[in-house]
Amino acid sequence: MGSNIILKVENLGKQYRLGLVGTGTISHDLNRWWNKIRGKHDPYLKVGESNNRSEKGNSDYVWAIRNINFEVKRGEVLGIIGKNGAGKSTLLKILSRVTSPTIGNIKTKGRIASLLEVGTGFHPEMTGKENIYLNGAILGMTKSEINSKIDEIIEFSGCLRYVDTPVKRYSSGMKVRLAFAVAAFLEPDILVVDEVLAVGDAEFQKKAIGKMQDISNSDGRTVLFVSHNMAAVRSLCTRGMLIENGEISAISDVDTIIEKYLDKNTVRNTFNPKNRSGNGIVQVSDISIYGKTKKLPPENNQSFKIDIDLLNTQKINSAQLRLDLKINDYLGQRVAWLSNYLSDIDRVEEIKNVTFSVPRLNLNQGSYFITIDLYVDKVRSDFLQNVISFDVMDGNFYNNGRHIPIQESKILMDFNTEINGRNE
Amino acid sequence: MKITEDNWLYVISPRKKLIDFNFKEIWRYKDLLFLFVKRDIITLYKQTILGPLWYLIQPLFTSLIFTLIFNNLADIPVNEGVPNFLFNLAGITAWNYFKECLIGTSDTFKKNENIFGKVYFPRVIMPMSVVVSNLLKFGIQLLVLLSFYIYYVGFAEPRYTILPQFNLILFPVLVVFMALLGLGFGMIISSMTTKYRDLTFLVQFGVQLLMYGSAVMYPMVYFKDKLPNYYWLIEWNPIAIIVESFRTMVFGVGDLDSNKLIYTAVMSCLIFLIGLVVFNKTEKSFIDTI
């Protein structure tokens, strides 16, 4: 049993002092030292609260992470997700030995190398090749290891023509490519990766994800992967861990974890109208917007529903009512107009709810705003401008991983391409 | 299957032990040490016109000024039979190596905050690389000293009859002492500056003051004659002992004091070890305080 576990984290915690280092630093240091020589515990370790940053605490000390316990098996790819500031980076920093824990320990059976940020230690005055050696050595490779891989690294980076040029002449994209290439050819037993895939153009990102998959699948390397890119987490990881306020809130298979995370963290803009106009015979009481299931956020290429509950005290029927729903993009430009007036439905008495459903959502990823205009017998009854917003996630609409840049088009159109030419 | 708890490669835990060095690990990163040295050397004078000539200009001009001020103006005598300029140049060459090691390593944590905050490697590699790359600069300055030496002995009018002593073969040992002292003090200072920035201000002028107390521009005997009450201030200063011994070896004036050399050896090792312990303690958590 134990032999298969490559990394074991036990009761790990890290405490930080809030506020400025300065006033009180020496007095706290002296107090600590005084307690230590008397054989007592550090007086400041007891205090400290869990890390809910939005609340004002009583203590100057907080636990960035606390009570972290988990095990990783050899060859496993563990995705670590959580909100900004949940403690993911602190955990990775401790794992990669950049800083040490306050309590607890980590036991490992392999070398850990981290890709916290690519390009660390690049010297602008040195050439690409010299930087490959330096960067590789910083990441823990020996010179002979780099020698044996230098050609592959240069080829992967796609900077062959520039390897003898100082890095300061590189474009930022080239720097990133070069740095990722070095890191990708590291061969540690455990690789810690933080958000590196967020850089580079789409083509390079694809290459990078492919390389990551190779590392974990064919080489059987253990990877700890932190990202906010759920698509990347889903495609790479086998297991997931959700961190909230510095503590592990769940460890499970990756789909469950992602669902849990999205459920908690999508901005559920609650229906809370402030400015409404109209005579108020029928009023909107609630709107919910969701994707494939009620728990999932909207995603293009998937089904999509807008569910509107109505407060209808005067028993208005569907023939009297007209509900227009307008969708604007974040710039305020109209992208869609839905209405019950456009579809023929049988008359329904005393309506309580209108649901618009889209079988395959064709909006590009981004934020959208909904405006509702409601008429009873051709008189405006309720008007709600930009009453709620929703985010559409990227769901690989064209099924080939390619995207239309958000600024180019809001609408994704289904189409076929036929190319004719001279027949041989 | 038996769960063996002891086959972990390593354990990351809060720092408890005072002395905890992993020499095997440092050895594994030796390539990094040399790559840092290479980086320092090839990038230092990039985009300068005079380039490595700066290695020469600084000691030459300092010696010139010292000769003018201390010997010609203030009439401080140097060892008998030794040209003033050469005396100062020898002192400055030795002193410079110590100074460069100290200043170069004293801001290790602050200067490398960026890289230390992202990747782990034995931090001590960084100050060590500074000491090694300064050796090159030291070597060049020694060559300058050698050329002036040859000039004074062979070509100057009147000729000087100075001759190095046989114990010059101990010279590399002196270099090691200087490196250990510079590195030791540098590591202590760099560790303390992570929390208390005051020390950065102290280093610059502290080094300046130390130079006056290190027998760089006067022979120790002269100090003893003039200010016998304060002689203890420099008598047991290891840097002063090193500078003085260096001149004794090169110019063949006076004798080496073996007691003082042993004392210097002990002090160098002690300072270095203290530096290493403090540095090791700091490297684990400095990223939280810097």
Short mmCIF file of N, CA, C and O in Angstrom, two decimals, chain A residues 123-232:
data_model
loop_
_atom_site.label_atom_id
_atom_site.label_comp_id
_atom_site.label_asym_id
_atom_site.label_seq_id
_atom_site.Cartn_x
_atom_site.Cartn_y
_atom_site.Cartn_z
N HIS A 123 18.64 35.86 -17.93
CA HIS A 123 19.42 37.09 -17.89
C HIS A 123 19.34 37.74 -19.26
O HIS A 123 19.68 37.14 -20.26
N PRO A 124 18.87 38.99 -19.31
CA PRO A 124 18.61 39.61 -20.60
C PRO A 124 19.84 39.74 -21.49
O PRO A 124 19.72 39.76 -22.70
N GLU A 125 21.03 39.83 -20.88
CA GLU A 125 22.22 40.05 -21.69
C GLU A 125 22.76 38.76 -22.30
O GLU A 125 23.61 38.79 -23.18
N MET A 126 22.30 37.62 -21.82
CA MET A 126 22.85 36.36 -22.32
C MET A 126 22.02 35.84 -23.48
O MET A 126 20.84 36.15 -23.61
N THR A 127 22.63 35.03 -24.31
CA THR A 127 21.93 34.51 -25.47
C THR A 127 20.92 33.45 -25.05
O THR A 127 20.92 32.97 -23.92
N GLY A 128 20.06 33.11 -25.99
CA GLY A 128 19.05 32.11 -25.72
C GLY A 128 19.66 30.81 -25.24
O GLY A 128 19.20 30.21 -24.28
N LYS A 129 20.72 30.41 -25.90
CA LYS A 129 21.35 29.14 -25.56
C LYS A 129 21.95 29.17 -24.15
O LYS A 129 21.76 28.26 -23.36
N GLU A 130 22.66 30.26 -23.85
CA GLU A 130 23.25 30.40 -22.51
C GLU A 130 22.16 30.38 -21.45
O GLU A 130 22.31 29.79 -20.38
N ASN A 131 21.04 31.03 -21.78
CA ASN A 131 19.94 31.05 -20.82
C ASN A 131 19.29 29.69 -20.64
O ASN A 131 18.79 29.38 -19.56
N ILE A 132 19.29 28.87 -21.69
CA ILE A 132 18.74 27.52 -21.55
C ILE A 132 19.56 26.76 -20.51
O ILE A 132 19.02 26.12 -19.61
N TYR A 133 20.88 26.89 -20.61
CA TYR A 133 21.74 26.21 -19.65
C TYR A 133 21.52 26.72 -18.24
O TYR A 133 21.34 25.94 -17.29
N LEU A 134 21.49 28.06 -18.10
CA LEU A 134 21.35 28.63 -16.77
C LEU A 134 19.99 28.28 -16.17
O LEU A 134 19.90 27.81 -15.02
N ASN A 135 18.94 28.46 -16.97
CA ASN A 135 17.60 28.19 -16.48
C ASN A 135 17.43 26.72 -16.14
O ASN A 135 16.83 26.36 -15.12
N GLY A 136 17.98 25.87 -16.99
CA GLY A 136 17.90 24.43 -16.73
C GLY A 136 18.59 24.07 -15.43
O GLY A 136 18.08 23.29 -14.63
N ALA A 137 19.75 24.68 -15.20
CA ALA A 137 20.49 24.37 -13.97
C ALA A 137 19.75 24.89 -12.75
O ALA A 137 19.71 24.23 -11.71
N ILE A 138 19.14 26.06 -12.89
CA ILE A 138 18.35 26.60 -11.77
C ILE A 138 17.22 25.64 -11.43
O ILE A 138 16.90 25.40 -10.28
N LEU A 139 16.63 25.06 -12.46
CA LEU A 139 15.51 24.15 -12.23
C LEU A 139 16.00 22.76 -11.80
O LEU A 139 15.19 21.87 -11.59
N GLY A 140 17.29 22.58 -11.70
CA GLY A 140 17.80 21.34 -11.12
C GLY A 140 18.42 20.35 -12.09
O GLY A 140 18.69 19.22 -11.72
N MET A 141 18.63 20.75 -13.33
CA MET A 141 19.26 19.83 -14.27
C MET A 141 20.78 19.99 -14.20
O MET A 141 21.29 21.07 -13.89
N THR A 142 21.48 18.94 -14.51
CA THR A 142 22.93 19.06 -14.59
C THR A 142 23.30 19.43 -16.01
O THR A 142 22.49 19.34 -16.93
N LYS A 143 24.54 19.85 -16.18
CA LYS A 143 24.97 20.31 -17.48
C LYS A 143 24.86 19.20 -18.53
O LYS A 143 24.44 19.43 -19.66
N SER A 144 25.20 17.98 -18.13
CA SER A 144 25.15 16.90 -19.11
C SER A 144 23.71 16.56 -19.48
O SER A 144 23.43 16.21 -20.63
N GLU A 145 22.81 16.68 -18.53
CA GLU A 145 21.39 16.46 -18.85
C GLU A 145 20.91 17.48 -19.88
O GLU A 145 20.19 17.14 -20.82
N ILE A 146 21.33 18.72 -19.68
CA ILE A 146 20.91 19.75 -20.62
C ILE A 146 21.57 19.51 -21.98
O ILE A 146 20.92 19.62 -23.02
N ASN A 147 22.85 19.16 -21.96
CA ASN A 147 23.55 18.88 -23.22
C ASN A 147 22.80 17.86 -24.06
O ASN A 147 22.67 18.02 -25.27
N SER A 148 22.28 16.84 -23.40
CA SER A 148 21.64 15.77 -24.15
C SER A 148 20.28 16.18 -24.69
O SER A 148 19.71 15.52 -25.54
N LYS A 149 19.74 17.29 -24.18
CA LYS A 149 18.39 17.67 -24.60
C LYS A 149 18.34 18.99 -25.32
O LYS A 149 17.27 19.42 -25.75
N ILE A 150 19.49 19.63 -25.46
CA ILE A 150 19.48 21.01 -25.95
C ILE A 150 18.80 21.15 -27.31
O ILE A 150 18.03 22.07 -27.54
N ASP A 151 19.02 20.18 -28.19
CA ASP A 151 18.41 20.29 -29.51
C ASP A 151 16.90 20.21 -29.45
O ASP A 151 16.19 20.97 -30.10
N GLU A 152 16.42 19.26 -28.63
CA GLU A 152 14.97 19.12 -28.48
C GLU A 152 14.36 20.38 -27.91
O GLU A 152 13.29 20.83 -28.32
N ILE A 153 15.05 20.93 -26.90
CA ILE A 153 14.53 22.13 -26.24
C ILE A 153 14.42 23.27 -27.25
O ILE A 153 13.38 23.93 -27.35
N ILE A 154 15.47 23.46 -28.03
CA ILE A 154 15.45 24.56 -29.01
C ILE A 154 14.35 24.32 -30.03
O ILE A 154 13.60 25.23 -30.39
N GLU A 155 14.22 23.08 -30.45
CA GLU A 155 13.19 22.79 -31.45
C GLU A 155 11.79 23.04 -30.88
O GLU A 155 10.95 23.66 -31.52
N PHE A 156 11.57 22.58 -29.65
CA PHE A 156 10.25 22.76 -29.04
C PHE A 156 9.92 24.24 -28.88
O PHE A 156 8.78 24.65 -29.05
N SER A 157 10.93 25.04 -28.55
CA SER A 157 10.66 26.46 -28.32
C SER A 157 10.37 27.19 -29.62
O SER A 157 9.72 28.22 -29.62
N GLY A 158 10.85 26.64 -30.73
CA GLY A 158 10.64 27.31 -32.01
C GLY A 158 11.45 28.59 -32.14
O GLY A 158 11.05 29.52 -32.83
N CYS A 159 12.57 28.68 -31.45
CA CYS A 159 13.39 29.89 -31.50
C CYS A 159 14.76 29.61 -32.10
O CYS A 159 15.73 30.29 -31.79
N LEU A 160 14.86 28.61 -32.95
CA LEU A 160 16.16 28.18 -33.47
C LEU A 160 16.98 29.33 -34.04
O LEU A 160 18.17 29.45 -33.80
N ARG A 161 16.30 30.20 -34.76
CA ARG A 161 16.99 31.27 -35.43
C ARG A 161 17.58 32.28 -34.46
O ARG A 161 18.48 33.04 -34.80
N TYR A 162 17.06 32.32 -33.24
CA TYR A 162 17.45 33.37 -32.31
C TYR A 162 18.33 32.88 -31.17
O TYR A 162 18.63 33.63 -30.27
N VAL A 163 18.70 31.59 -31.17
CA VAL A 163 19.37 31.06 -29.97
C VAL A 163 20.68 31.75 -29.64
O VAL A 163 21.12 31.71 -28.50
N ASP A 164 21.30 32.38 -30.63
CA ASP A 164 22.56 33.05 -30.31
C ASP A 164 22.41 34.56 -30.16
O ASP A 164 23.38 35.31 -30.22
N THR A 165 21.17 34.99 -29.98
CA THR A 165 20.88 36.41 -29.78
C THR A 165 20.55 36.64 -28.31
O THR A 165 19.90 35.79 -27.71
N PRO A 166 20.99 37.76 -27.73
CA PRO A 166 20.64 38.01 -26.32
C PRO A 166 19.13 38.00 -26.12
O PRO A 166 18.38 38.48 -26.99
N VAL A 167 18.72 37.51 -25.00
CA VAL A 167 17.29 37.35 -24.73
C VAL A 167 16.58 38.70 -24.65
O VAL A 167 15.39 38.79 -24.90
N LYS A 168 17.33 39.76 -24.36
CA LYS A 168 16.65 41.06 -24.28
C LYS A 168 16.09 41.51 -25.62
O LYS A 168 15.26 42.40 -25.68
N ARG A 169 16.55 40.90 -26.70
CA ARG A 169 15.99 41.24 -28.01
C ARG A 169 14.78 40.39 -28.38
O ARG A 169 14.21 40.55 -29.43
N TYR A 170 14.44 39.46 -27.51
CA TYR A 170 13.31 38.57 -27.81
C TYR A 170 12.00 39.29 -27.57
O TYR A 170 11.90 40.17 -26.74
N SER A 171 10.97 38.86 -28.27
CA SER A 171 9.63 39.32 -27.93
C SER A 171 9.22 38.59 -26.67
O SER A 171 9.79 37.55 -26.33
N SER A 172 8.23 39.13 -25.97
CA SER A 172 7.85 38.49 -24.71
C SER A 172 7.33 37.08 -24.96
O SER A 172 7.57 36.17 -24.17
N GLY A 173 6.65 36.89 -26.10
CA GLY A 173 6.16 35.56 -26.42
C GLY A 173 7.29 34.56 -26.60
O GLY A 173 7.22 33.43 -26.14
N MET A 174 8.36 35.01 -27.25
CA MET A 174 9.49 34.11 -27.47
C MET A 174 10.16 33.73 -26.17
O MET A 174 10.58 32.59 -25.97
N LYS A 175 10.25 34.70 -25.26
CA LYS A 175 10.84 34.40 -23.96
C LYS A 175 10.06 33.30 -23.26
O LYS A 175 10.63 32.36 -22.72
N VAL A 176 8.74 33.44 -23.30
CA VAL A 176 7.89 32.47 -22.64
C VAL A 176 8.05 31.09 -23.27
O VAL A 176 8.17 30.08 -22.59
N ARG A 177 8.09 31.06 -24.60
CA ARG A 177 8.26 29.79 -25.29
C ARG A 177 9.56 29.12 -24.88
O ARG A 177 9.60 27.93 -24.58
N LEU A 178 10.62 29.90 -24.86
CA LEU A 178 11.92 29.35 -24.53
C LEU A 178 11.90 28.81 -23.10
O LEU A 178 12.37 27.69 -22.83
N ALA A 179 11.32 29.60 -22.21
CA ALA A 179 11.29 29.19 -20.81
C ALA A 179 10.46 27.93 -20.62
O ALA A 179 10.86 27.01 -19.90
N PHE A 180 9.31 27.89 -21.28
CA PHE A 180 8.48 26.69 -21.11
C PHE A 180 9.19 25.48 -21.69
O PHE A 180 9.12 24.38 -21.13
N ALA A 181 9.88 25.69 -22.79
CA ALA A 181 10.59 24.57 -23.41
C ALA A 181 11.60 23.98 -22.45
O ALA A 181 11.70 22.76 -22.31
N VAL A 182 12.35 24.83 -21.76
CA VAL A 182 13.33 24.32 -20.80
C VAL A 182 12.61 23.51 -19.73
O VAL A 182 12.98 22.38 -19.41
N ALA A 183 11.56 24.11 -19.19
CA ALA A 183 10.85 23.46 -18.10
C ALA A 183 10.20 22.15 -18.53
O ALA A 183 10.16 21.19 -17.77
N ALA A 184 9.73 22.12 -19.78
CA ALA A 184 9.03 20.94 -20.23
C ALA A 184 9.95 19.72 -20.33
O ALA A 184 9.50 18.59 -20.28
N PHE A 185 11.24 20.00 -20.45
CA PHE A 185 12.16 18.88 -20.58
C PHE A 185 12.85 18.51 -19.27
O PHE A 185 13.78 17.72 -19.24
N LEU A 186 12.38 19.12 -18.22
CA LEU A 186 12.83 18.70 -16.89
C LEU A 186 12.36 17.28 -16.65
O LEU A 186 11.32 16.90 -17.13
N GLU A 187 13.10 16.54 -15.90
CA GLU A 187 12.58 15.21 -15.61
C GLU A 187 12.55 14.90 -14.12
O GLU A 187 13.21 13.99 -13.65
N PRO A 188 11.77 15.67 -13.39
CA PRO A 188 11.66 15.36 -11.96
C PRO A 188 10.62 14.26 -11.76
O PRO A 188 9.88 13.93 -12.69
N ASP A 189 10.60 13.69 -10.57
CA ASP A 189 9.59 12.67 -10.28
C ASP A 189 8.24 13.32 -10.07
O ASP A 189 7.21 12.78 -10.42
N ILE A 190 8.27 14.49 -9.47
CA ILE A 190 7.03 15.22 -9.22
C ILE A 190 7.18 16.61 -9.80
O ILE A 190 8.13 17.32 -9.49
N LEU A 191 6.24 16.97 -10.64
CA LEU A 191 6.29 18.28 -11.26
C LEU A 191 5.16 19.14 -10.71
O LEU A 191 4.02 18.72 -10.66
N VAL A 192 5.51 20.33 -10.25
CA VAL A 192 4.51 21.23 -9.71
C VAL A 192 4.31 22.36 -10.72
O VAL A 192 5.27 23.03 -11.08
N VAL A 193 3.11 22.53 -11.20
CA VAL A 193 2.85 23.49 -12.27
C VAL A 193 1.80 24.50 -11.84
O VAL A 193 0.73 24.13 -11.39
N ASP A 194 2.12 25.76 -11.96
CA ASP A 194 1.17 26.80 -11.56
C ASP A 194 0.92 27.75 -12.71
O ASP A 194 1.74 28.59 -13.01
N GLU A 195 -0.24 27.60 -13.34
CA GLU A 195 -0.72 28.62 -14.29
C GLU A 195 0.19 28.90 -15.47
O GLU A 195 0.05 29.93 -16.10
N VAL A 196 1.13 28.03 -15.77
CA VAL A 196 2.01 28.36 -16.89
C VAL A 196 1.29 28.36 -18.21
O VAL A 196 1.74 28.96 -19.17
N LEU A 197 0.17 27.64 -18.24
CA LEU A 197 -0.51 27.54 -19.53
C LEU A 197 -1.27 28.79 -19.88
O LEU A 197 -1.83 28.90 -20.96
N ALA A 198 -1.27 29.75 -18.97
CA ALA A 198 -2.01 30.97 -19.24
C ALA A 198 -1.24 31.90 -20.17
O ALA A 198 -1.70 32.97 -20.51
N VAL A 199 -0.06 31.50 -20.57
CA VAL A 199 0.74 32.38 -21.40
C VAL A 199 0.85 31.85 -22.83
O VAL A 199 0.54 30.71 -23.10
N GLY A 200 1.31 32.70 -23.69
CA GLY A 200 1.54 32.28 -25.07
C GLY A 200 0.28 32.33 -25.91
O GLY A 200 -0.82 32.50 -25.41
N ASP A 201 0.46 32.16 -27.21
CA ASP A 201 -0.70 32.20 -28.08
C ASP A 201 -1.40 30.83 -28.09
O ASP A 201 -0.93 29.88 -27.48
N ALA A 202 -2.52 30.79 -28.79
CA ALA A 202 -3.35 29.58 -28.75
C ALA A 202 -2.57 28.36 -29.21
O ALA A 202 -2.67 27.28 -28.61
N GLU A 203 -1.76 28.55 -30.25
CA GLU A 203 -1.03 27.41 -30.80
C GLU A 203 -0.05 26.86 -29.78
O GLU A 203 0.06 25.66 -29.57
N PHE A 204 0.63 27.81 -29.11
CA PHE A 204 1.62 27.37 -28.13
C PHE A 204 0.96 26.74 -26.92
O PHE A 204 1.45 25.76 -26.37
N GLN A 205 -0.20 27.29 -26.52
CA GLN A 205 -0.93 26.71 -25.40
C GLN A 205 -1.30 25.26 -25.67
O GLN A 205 -1.20 24.40 -24.81
N LYS A 206 -1.71 25.03 -26.93
CA LYS A 206 -2.10 23.68 -27.31
C LYS A 206 -0.90 22.74 -27.21
O LYS A 206 -0.98 21.64 -26.69
N LYS A 207 0.23 23.26 -27.70
CA LYS A 207 1.46 22.49 -27.66
C LYS A 207 1.84 22.19 -26.21
O LYS A 207 2.24 21.08 -25.86
N ALA A 208 1.68 23.21 -25.36
CA ALA A 208 2.04 23.06 -23.96
C ALA A 208 1.16 22.04 -23.26
O ALA A 208 1.65 21.17 -22.53
N ILE A 209 -0.15 22.11 -23.53
CA ILE A 209 -1.05 21.13 -22.91
C ILE A 209 -0.72 19.73 -23.40
O ILE A 209 -0.69 18.77 -22.63
N GLY A 210 -0.41 19.63 -24.70
CA GLY A 210 -0.03 18.33 -25.25
C GLY A 210 1.19 17.77 -24.55
O GLY A 210 1.24 16.61 -24.17
N LYS A 211 2.17 18.66 -24.34
CA LYS A 211 3.41 18.23 -23.69
C LYS A 211 3.13 17.78 -22.25
O LYS A 211 3.66 16.77 -21.79
N MET A 212 2.25 18.53 -21.58
CA MET A 212 1.89 18.17 -20.21
C MET A 212 1.23 16.80 -20.18
O MET A 212 1.47 15.99 -19.28
N GLN A 213 0.38 16.56 -21.18
CA GLN A 213 -0.28 15.26 -21.23
C GLN A 213 0.73 14.14 -21.44
O GLN A 213 0.64 13.09 -20.82
N ASP A 214 1.69 14.40 -22.32
CA ASP A 214 2.76 13.41 -22.54
C ASP A 214 3.47 13.09 -21.25
O ASP A 214 3.72 11.94 -20.92
N ILE A 215 3.81 14.17 -20.53
CA ILE A 215 4.57 14.00 -19.30
C ILE A 215 3.84 13.07 -18.35
O ILE A 215 4.39 12.14 -17.79
N SER A 216 2.52 13.32 -18.21
CA SER A 216 1.80 12.52 -17.23
C SER A 216 1.41 11.14 -17.77
O SER A 216 1.49 10.15 -17.04
N ASN A 217 1.02 11.08 -19.04
CA ASN A 217 0.56 9.79 -19.56
C ASN A 217 1.68 8.81 -19.85
O ASN A 217 1.79 7.77 -19.23
N SER A 218 2.55 9.22 -20.80
CA SER A 218 3.53 8.23 -21.24
C SER A 218 4.68 8.07 -20.27
O SER A 218 5.16 6.97 -20.02
N ASP A 219 5.12 9.19 -19.65
CA ASP A 219 6.27 9.07 -18.78
C ASP A 219 5.90 8.64 -17.36
O ASP A 219 6.77 8.36 -16.55
N GLY A 220 4.60 8.66 -17.06
CA GLY A 220 4.17 8.24 -15.74
C GLY A 220 4.64 9.14 -14.63
O GLY A 220 4.83 8.73 -13.50
N ARG A 221 4.84 10.40 -14.97
CA ARG A 221 5.30 11.37 -13.98
C ARG A 221 4.13 11.85 -13.13
O ARG A 221 3.00 11.94 -13.60
N THR A 222 4.40 12.17 -11.89
CA THR A 222 3.38 12.71 -11.01
C THR A 222 3.34 14.22 -11.19
O THR A 222 4.39 14.86 -11.20
N VAL A 223 2.15 14.76 -11.35
CA VAL A 223 2.04 16.20 -11.58
C VAL A 223 1.03 16.81 -10.63
O VAL A 223 -0.05 16.25 -10.42
N LEU A 224 1.39 17.92 -10.02
CA LEU A 224 0.43 18.72 -9.26
C LEU A 224 0.18 19.97 -10.08
O LEU A 224 1.11 20.70 -10.39
N PHE A 225 -1.07 20.18 -10.43
CA PHE A 225 -1.38 21.22 -11.40
C PHE A 225 -2.36 22.23 -10.83
O PHE A 225 -3.46 21.87 -10.41
N VAL A 226 -1.96 23.47 -10.81
CA VAL A 226 -2.85 24.51 -10.30
C VAL A 226 -3.25 25.40 -11.46
O VAL A 226 -2.39 25.86 -12.22
N SER A 227 -4.54 25.61 -11.62
CA SER A 227 -4.97 26.47 -12.70
C SER A 227 -6.38 26.97 -12.46
O SER A 227 -7.15 26.38 -11.72
N HIS A 228 -6.68 28.08 -13.09
CA HIS A 228 -8.06 28.55 -13.07
C HIS A 228 -8.76 28.17 -14.37
O HIS A 228 -9.92 28.47 -14.57
N ASN A 229 -8.00 27.56 -15.25
CA ASN A 229 -8.55 27.16 -16.53
C ASN A 229 -9.16 25.76 -16.39
O ASN A 229 -8.46 24.76 -16.43
N MET A 230 -10.48 25.73 -16.19
CA MET A 230 -11.13 24.46 -15.88
C MET A 230 -11.01 23.46 -17.02
O MET A 230 -10.95 22.26 -16.81
N ALA A 231 -10.98 24.01 -18.26
CA ALA A 231 -10.86 23.10 -19.40
C ALA A 231 -9.53 22.37 -19.33
O ALA A 231 -9.45 21.15 -19.55
N ALA A 232 -8.47 23.11 -18.98
CA ALA A 232 -7.16 22.49 -18.88
C ALA A 232 -7.12 21.49 -17.73
O ALA A 232 -6.58 20.39 -17.87
#
